[in-house]
XYZ file of C-alpha atoms in Angstrom:
441
model
C 78.574 215.725 -20.172
C 77.083 218.349 -18.124
C 74.146 216.240 -17.701
C 76.528 213.329 -16.639
C 78.299 215.245 -14.233
C 74.905 216.523 -12.620
C 73.629 213.075 -12.497
C 77.025 211.876 -10.711
C 76.657 215.125 -8.407
C 73.073 214.278 -7.444
C 74.133 210.626 -6.831
C 76.884 211.527 -4.678
C 74.503 214.131 -2.723
C 72.073 211.292 -2.406
C 74.549 208.867 -0.922
C 75.995 211.587 1.489
C 72.461 212.402 2.659
C 71.719 208.795 3.318
C 75.048 208.514 5.202
C 74.134 211.537 7.180
C 70.483 210.108 7.869
C 72.044 206.712 8.939
C 74.667 208.511 11.288
C 71.888 210.500 12.763
C 69.597 207.499 13.226
C 72.614 205.644 14.711
C 73.471 208.482 17.116
C 69.761 208.601 17.987
C 69.588 205.042 18.863
C 72.584 205.176 20.943
C 71.160 208.371 22.644
C 67.858 206.580 23.320
C 69.693 203.609 25.001
C 72.200 205.723 27.207
C 69.468 207.041 29.646
C 68.140 203.332 30.194
C 71.772 202.013 30.895
C 72.382 205.034 33.240
C 69.233 204.218 35.114
C 70.187 200.812 35.521
C 73.942 201.409 36.805
C 72.290 204.031 39.174
C 69.811 201.298 40.599
C 72.673 198.870 40.968
C 74.814 201.514 42.559
C 72.263 202.432 45.016
C 71.596 199.040 45.710
C 75.234 198.302 46.397
C 75.239 201.273 48.859
C 72.032 199.991 50.703
C 73.341 196.528 51.053
C 76.983 197.726 52.343
C 75.316 200.256 54.642
C 73.361 197.517 56.106
C 76.195 195.237 56.648
C 78.200 198.053 58.188
C 75.075 198.793 60.499
C 74.718 195.152 61.385
C 78.528 194.919 62.196
C 78.271 197.877 64.370
C 75.089 196.769 66.288
C 76.639 193.133 66.650
C 79.905 194.685 68.032
C 78.244 196.945 70.518
C 75.863 194.357 71.685
C 78.584 191.698 72.055
C 81.687 193.433 72.901
C 81.667 194.880 76.438
C 85.292 194.057 77.454
C 85.739 197.601 78.968
C 82.809 196.737 81.756
C 84.737 193.667 82.321
C 87.922 195.508 82.805
C 86.219 197.995 84.778
C 84.693 195.638 87.219
C 87.563 193.305 87.954
C 89.926 196.060 88.472
C 87.659 197.785 90.733
C 87.387 194.668 92.774
C 90.911 194.153 92.594
C 91.646 197.810 94.083
C 89.087 197.351 96.851
C 91.003 194.068 97.861
C 87.934 191.794 97.108
C 89.601 189.500 94.444
C 93.170 188.623 93.639
C 94.974 186.541 90.980
C 98.417 186.069 88.973
C 97.105 188.285 86.090
C 95.667 191.202 88.175
C 98.923 193.433 88.377
C 99.500 192.947 84.751
C 95.808 193.795 83.785
C 95.226 196.800 86.304
C 98.489 198.387 87.341
C 101.058 197.637 84.586
C 98.593 197.553 81.594
C 100.863 194.811 80.108
C 97.769 192.424 79.601
C 95.343 194.335 77.536
C 92.175 193.349 75.570
C 92.538 193.440 71.995
C 90.248 192.074 69.156
C 86.910 191.102 70.210
C 85.734 187.564 69.511
C 82.650 187.373 71.845
C 79.624 185.334 70.423
C 77.790 186.111 73.639
C 77.295 189.415 75.400
C 77.508 187.449 78.837
C 80.697 185.846 77.911
C 83.277 188.156 76.786
C 86.286 186.693 74.592
C 89.230 188.811 73.517
C 92.532 188.198 72.137
C 95.687 189.724 73.765
C 99.243 189.924 74.406
C 100.991 189.022 77.713
C 104.427 188.335 78.511
C 105.015 188.806 74.697
C 103.006 185.666 73.735
C 99.340 185.566 72.274
C 96.648 184.888 74.824
C 92.952 184.663 75.139
C 91.110 186.627 77.736
C 87.751 185.542 78.866
C 85.197 186.807 81.564
C 81.424 186.440 82.445
C 79.133 189.378 82.695
C 75.278 189.601 83.512
C 72.693 190.192 81.036
C 72.950 193.852 79.528
C 71.335 196.324 81.736
C 67.736 197.542 81.343
C 67.127 201.018 82.424
C 69.953 202.115 84.869
C 73.149 201.210 83.088
C 75.271 203.294 85.722
C 78.701 201.668 86.421
C 77.891 201.326 90.099
C 74.899 199.272 89.189
C 77.108 197.033 87.362
C 79.332 196.412 90.237
C 76.550 195.819 92.445
C 75.322 193.022 90.193
C 78.721 191.517 90.052
C 79.364 191.710 93.770
C 77.146 188.454 94.342
C 79.891 186.385 92.414
C 82.410 186.951 95.007
C 80.355 186.257 98.328
C 81.904 183.143 99.147
C 83.749 181.939 101.266
C 82.883 184.601 104.210
C 85.311 186.284 106.544
C 86.368 183.769 109.127
C 86.295 180.590 107.127
C 89.376 178.390 108.062
C 91.522 176.605 105.564
C 90.138 173.180 106.640
C 86.275 174.516 105.897
C 87.519 175.849 102.538
C 89.018 172.553 101.598
C 85.709 171.004 102.579
C 83.746 173.540 100.412
C 85.736 172.793 97.421
C 85.667 168.991 97.726
C 81.790 168.777 98.304
C 81.488 171.314 95.205
C 83.792 169.074 92.970
C 81.987 166.191 94.379
C 78.482 167.474 93.108
C 79.804 168.489 89.719
C 82.125 165.565 88.913
C 80.897 162.756 91.052
C 82.447 160.704 93.670
C 85.954 160.067 92.240
C 89.056 158.667 94.157
C 91.137 161.325 92.873
C 89.111 164.299 94.116
C 91.475 165.196 97.081
C 94.024 165.689 94.473
C 92.244 168.025 92.440
C 91.405 169.997 95.539
C 94.978 170.220 96.154
C 95.262 171.447 92.549
C 92.915 174.273 93.323
C 94.537 175.348 96.432
C 97.923 175.664 94.766
C 96.267 177.506 91.965
C 94.620 179.941 94.339
C 97.783 180.656 96.377
C 98.992 183.261 93.914
C 101.816 184.661 95.830
C 103.182 181.270 96.829
C 103.373 181.755 100.462
C 101.790 178.426 101.459
C 98.355 180.129 102.451
C 95.112 181.349 100.779
C 93.821 184.928 101.505
C 90.222 185.544 101.551
C 90.587 187.421 98.185
C 92.290 184.545 96.697
C 89.565 182.154 97.931
C 86.902 184.365 96.645
C 88.446 184.530 93.004
C 89.030 180.943 92.628
C 85.672 179.894 93.983
C 84.014 182.311 91.598
C 86.022 180.933 88.731
C 85.102 177.264 89.607
C 81.456 178.278 89.059
C 82.488 178.763 85.211
C 82.229 175.345 83.546
C 85.201 175.819 81.181
C 87.348 176.706 83.869
C 86.590 173.893 85.962
C 87.169 171.705 83.207
C 90.628 173.393 82.280
C 91.789 172.637 85.785
C 90.774 169.092 85.754
C 92.289 168.333 82.327
C 95.174 170.807 82.577
C 97.680 168.027 81.947
C 95.934 167.020 78.658
C 97.340 167.620 75.441
C 94.325 168.687 73.577
C 93.218 171.464 76.169
C 94.146 174.904 76.089
C 96.663 175.880 78.724
C 95.506 178.135 81.689
C 97.985 180.996 82.054
C 96.347 183.178 84.635
C 93.413 184.766 86.287
C 92.112 187.692 88.057
C 88.817 187.657 89.839
C 86.522 185.666 87.387
C 88.418 186.638 84.509
C 90.830 184.051 83.164
C 93.845 184.155 80.653
C 94.464 180.972 78.371
C 96.891 180.210 75.556
C 95.684 181.437 72.126
C 94.732 178.547 69.602
C 95.900 179.774 66.216
C 92.823 178.564 64.470
C 89.708 178.656 66.570
C 87.600 176.499 64.330
C 87.829 173.751 62.117
C 86.579 175.907 59.284
C 88.110 179.331 58.073
C 84.957 180.842 56.817
C 82.275 181.845 59.230
C 79.269 183.519 57.826
C 77.794 186.068 60.315
C 74.347 185.239 61.388
C 72.614 188.414 59.808
C 74.131 187.288 56.590
C 73.471 183.677 56.525
C 70.251 184.178 54.719
C 71.871 185.953 51.889
C 74.648 183.388 51.566
C 73.305 179.750 50.682
C 74.706 177.148 52.862
C 76.015 175.075 49.891
C 78.086 178.055 49.038
C 79.623 178.641 52.484
C 80.121 174.744 52.814
C 82.009 174.597 49.415
C 84.052 177.519 49.946
C 85.003 175.961 53.368
C 85.935 172.705 51.804
C 88.386 174.415 49.489
C 89.811 176.735 52.105
C 90.576 173.786 54.589
C 94.084 172.570 54.987
C 95.314 169.686 52.961
C 93.632 166.272 53.668
C 96.704 164.886 55.465
C 96.796 167.726 57.638
C 92.952 167.403 58.298
C 93.679 163.872 59.032
C 96.177 164.849 61.619
C 93.785 167.265 63.336
C 91.248 164.567 63.209
C 93.611 162.073 65.301
C 93.789 164.901 67.726
C 90.373 165.255 68.218
C 89.809 161.460 68.621
C 92.408 161.600 71.231
C 90.515 164.236 73.055
C 87.713 162.066 72.871
C 89.539 159.492 74.591
C 90.685 161.882 77.352
C 87.430 162.644 78.347
C 85.974 159.159 78.331
C 86.570 157.817 81.741
C 89.241 159.798 82.803
C 90.817 160.506 86.249
C 87.905 162.863 87.092
C 85.089 161.085 85.432
C 83.390 161.311 82.048
C 82.631 164.459 80.215
C 80.197 164.906 77.546
C 80.251 167.262 74.471
C 76.766 168.827 74.428
C 77.483 170.879 71.319
C 79.654 169.186 68.868
C 80.203 172.285 66.725
C 83.020 173.143 64.360
C 83.354 176.220 66.173
C 84.579 174.613 69.244
C 87.320 172.594 67.615
C 90.550 174.396 66.733
C 94.292 173.455 65.885
C 97.604 175.242 66.244
C 100.099 176.106 63.688
C 101.610 172.336 63.630
C 97.972 171.044 63.163
C 97.629 169.718 66.504
C 94.081 169.772 67.651
C 93.233 172.074 70.384
C 89.852 172.657 71.929
C 89.123 176.150 71.427
C 85.997 176.364 73.510
C 85.034 174.075 76.370
C 81.903 175.860 77.501
C 79.711 173.280 76.107
C 81.734 170.087 77.575
C 80.000 168.945 80.823
C 80.616 166.265 83.408
C 78.308 163.229 82.993
C 77.418 163.690 86.678
C 76.151 167.196 86.020
C 74.217 166.274 82.897
C 72.624 163.419 84.892
C 71.713 165.592 87.671
C 70.040 168.032 85.359
C 67.930 165.087 83.774
C 66.987 163.553 86.906
C 63.329 163.777 87.529
C 62.778 166.467 84.869
C 59.134 166.624 83.466
C 58.853 165.712 79.766
C 56.514 165.326 76.898
C 58.959 164.556 74.179
C 62.532 163.456 73.812
C 63.357 167.185 73.198
C 62.297 168.094 76.489
C 65.266 166.163 77.901
C 68.075 167.787 76.392
C 71.163 169.378 78.336
C 72.860 172.160 76.308
C 72.496 171.897 72.327
C 72.505 168.011 71.792
C 73.001 166.037 74.987
C 69.400 164.367 74.693
C 68.197 161.364 76.660
C 64.699 159.613 76.077
C 61.509 160.593 77.681
C 59.739 157.932 79.686
C 56.042 158.901 78.559
C 54.403 156.748 81.217
C 55.845 158.824 84.131
C 56.638 161.910 82.056
C 59.986 162.165 83.335
C 63.521 161.994 81.561
C 65.623 159.143 81.725
C 69.215 160.065 82.670
C 71.266 158.149 80.042
C 72.258 160.545 77.183
C 71.516 158.307 73.828
C 74.443 159.714 71.621
C 77.915 159.313 72.716
C 80.673 161.936 72.055
C 82.407 159.699 69.441
C 79.122 159.604 67.332
C 78.556 163.329 67.501
C 82.155 163.908 66.335
C 81.872 161.352 63.419
C 78.883 163.252 62.252
C 81.034 166.433 62.055
C 84.005 164.370 60.380
C 81.916 163.180 57.371
C 81.827 166.533 55.647
C 85.515 167.483 57.098
C 87.523 164.262 56.327
C 85.755 162.648 53.313
C 86.407 165.725 50.789
C 89.792 165.164 49.119
C 90.205 161.818 50.762
C 92.517 159.494 48.932
C 90.704 157.361 46.606
C 92.099 154.021 47.972
C 91.212 155.093 51.495
C 87.657 156.516 50.802
C 85.633 153.284 50.852
C 87.276 152.114 54.157
C 86.695 155.621 55.701
C 83.075 156.034 54.638
C 82.439 152.578 56.321
C 84.191 153.730 59.493
C 82.201 156.820 59.794
C 78.857 155.194 59.050
C 79.427 152.639 61.672
C 80.686 155.251 64.131
C 77.591 157.624 63.453
C 75.195 154.945 64.536
C 76.895 154.383 68.043
C 74.561 154.656 70.942
C 74.992 154.800 74.473
C 72.107 152.799 75.411
C 73.652 149.704 73.426
C 74.813 146.629 75.462
C 78.822 146.729 75.676
C 78.591 150.417 74.330
C 82.145 150.931 75.944
C 83.634 147.957 74.032
C 82.171 148.985 70.916
C 82.935 152.633 71.442
C 86.846 151.771 71.977
C 86.764 149.492 68.996
C 85.524 151.963 66.388
C 87.550 154.902 68.063
C 90.716 152.723 67.612
C 89.953 151.487 64.091
C 89.449 154.753 62.967
C 92.576 156.264 64.566
C 94.643 153.713 63.067
C 93.311 153.748 59.717
C 94.134 157.540 59.484
C 97.406 157.034 61.236
C 98.595 154.520 58.879
C 97.860 156.745 55.995
C 99.953 159.703 57.281
C 102.641 158.086 59.193
C 106.217 158.029 57.829
C 105.218 161.374 55.925
C 106.084 165.105 56.670
C 102.242 165.225 58.099
C 102.730 162.672 60.851
């Protein structure tokens, strides 16, 4: 019996010993893995901190380089107080401070763009600056650089001479148009801020400086058009426009310093899912096509889109198309003048802006003056991605066919204007028939 109990006791002890050994081995295995896991998590945490720090630094560096609205404000208000410039927004900007620069939206250090509020409505404030200063960055040197903007007209210029100045300038930029006299009158009315029937020297200097800005000139020429943002006021060469609630066709814009880290396919896919419902995209597209019609042989000549980027096409809360940025739209006359007699080796040498490209005559090594791709073809390239995603199945085949025809349009083809109008009307009709008599029409 004792031997039996002894055997049982030994067996139990043996089992307990093995259990303890097993627990020890398990505990040791876990302990040996823990340092490895801790190192991995530590490395990942450090990597995350480094990436976040780099992104924050790039954001700060980008902001400090691009956003110099305080310089704009200082320069304009100094000129206003000195009596050099005038404008309908000067008092609100420099005295009452009811027009203030808020969120920076600049994409270039030389073209400042800010959101703001004026008269209880959201606005966009834009002004131009010289290149960032090298060396002496004192405020007075900035003012000296900006003074050259307001050197015309000079003291002693009569109203008749000023009208002639305006007519000659508009003719050189827009071409010989029968309606130029009307446009000169519109500019004079705009310049007369206090509505006394006269234009002071400060008023004349301000409007003359503003006309050198391509976007401002187009806003004045196209001010009655539905798809052009309304001009609300100005002070010197700073001007205020209505704010377009969505300033790009796409909601997601990857900053340039992150583009290497974010695959284009990923950003494109996300933009497709973030885009408005297809009928709303169709409505925006119809507005964009109407804008193409408005700038094609309008009252003040033809205008060319020289950077058909989704960043320049916006829309409001009703999904009506509004051109958020007109800086890349140029008159056909200005583009032809740029190309005329220009030396070239290849077609790429004959490019105005980003994509207003003409052919190079390689025999004489000079650019031809006719741009190859019309506005409609450029817009249709843009719409292939924007419009085909999520399109109704019964419409998709016809839509693909229309867009394929559209992107092949050429300004050099015979009867180009007839083909242009036909393709544009067919595309617009196809979209309108689909959304008409619905909540989206």
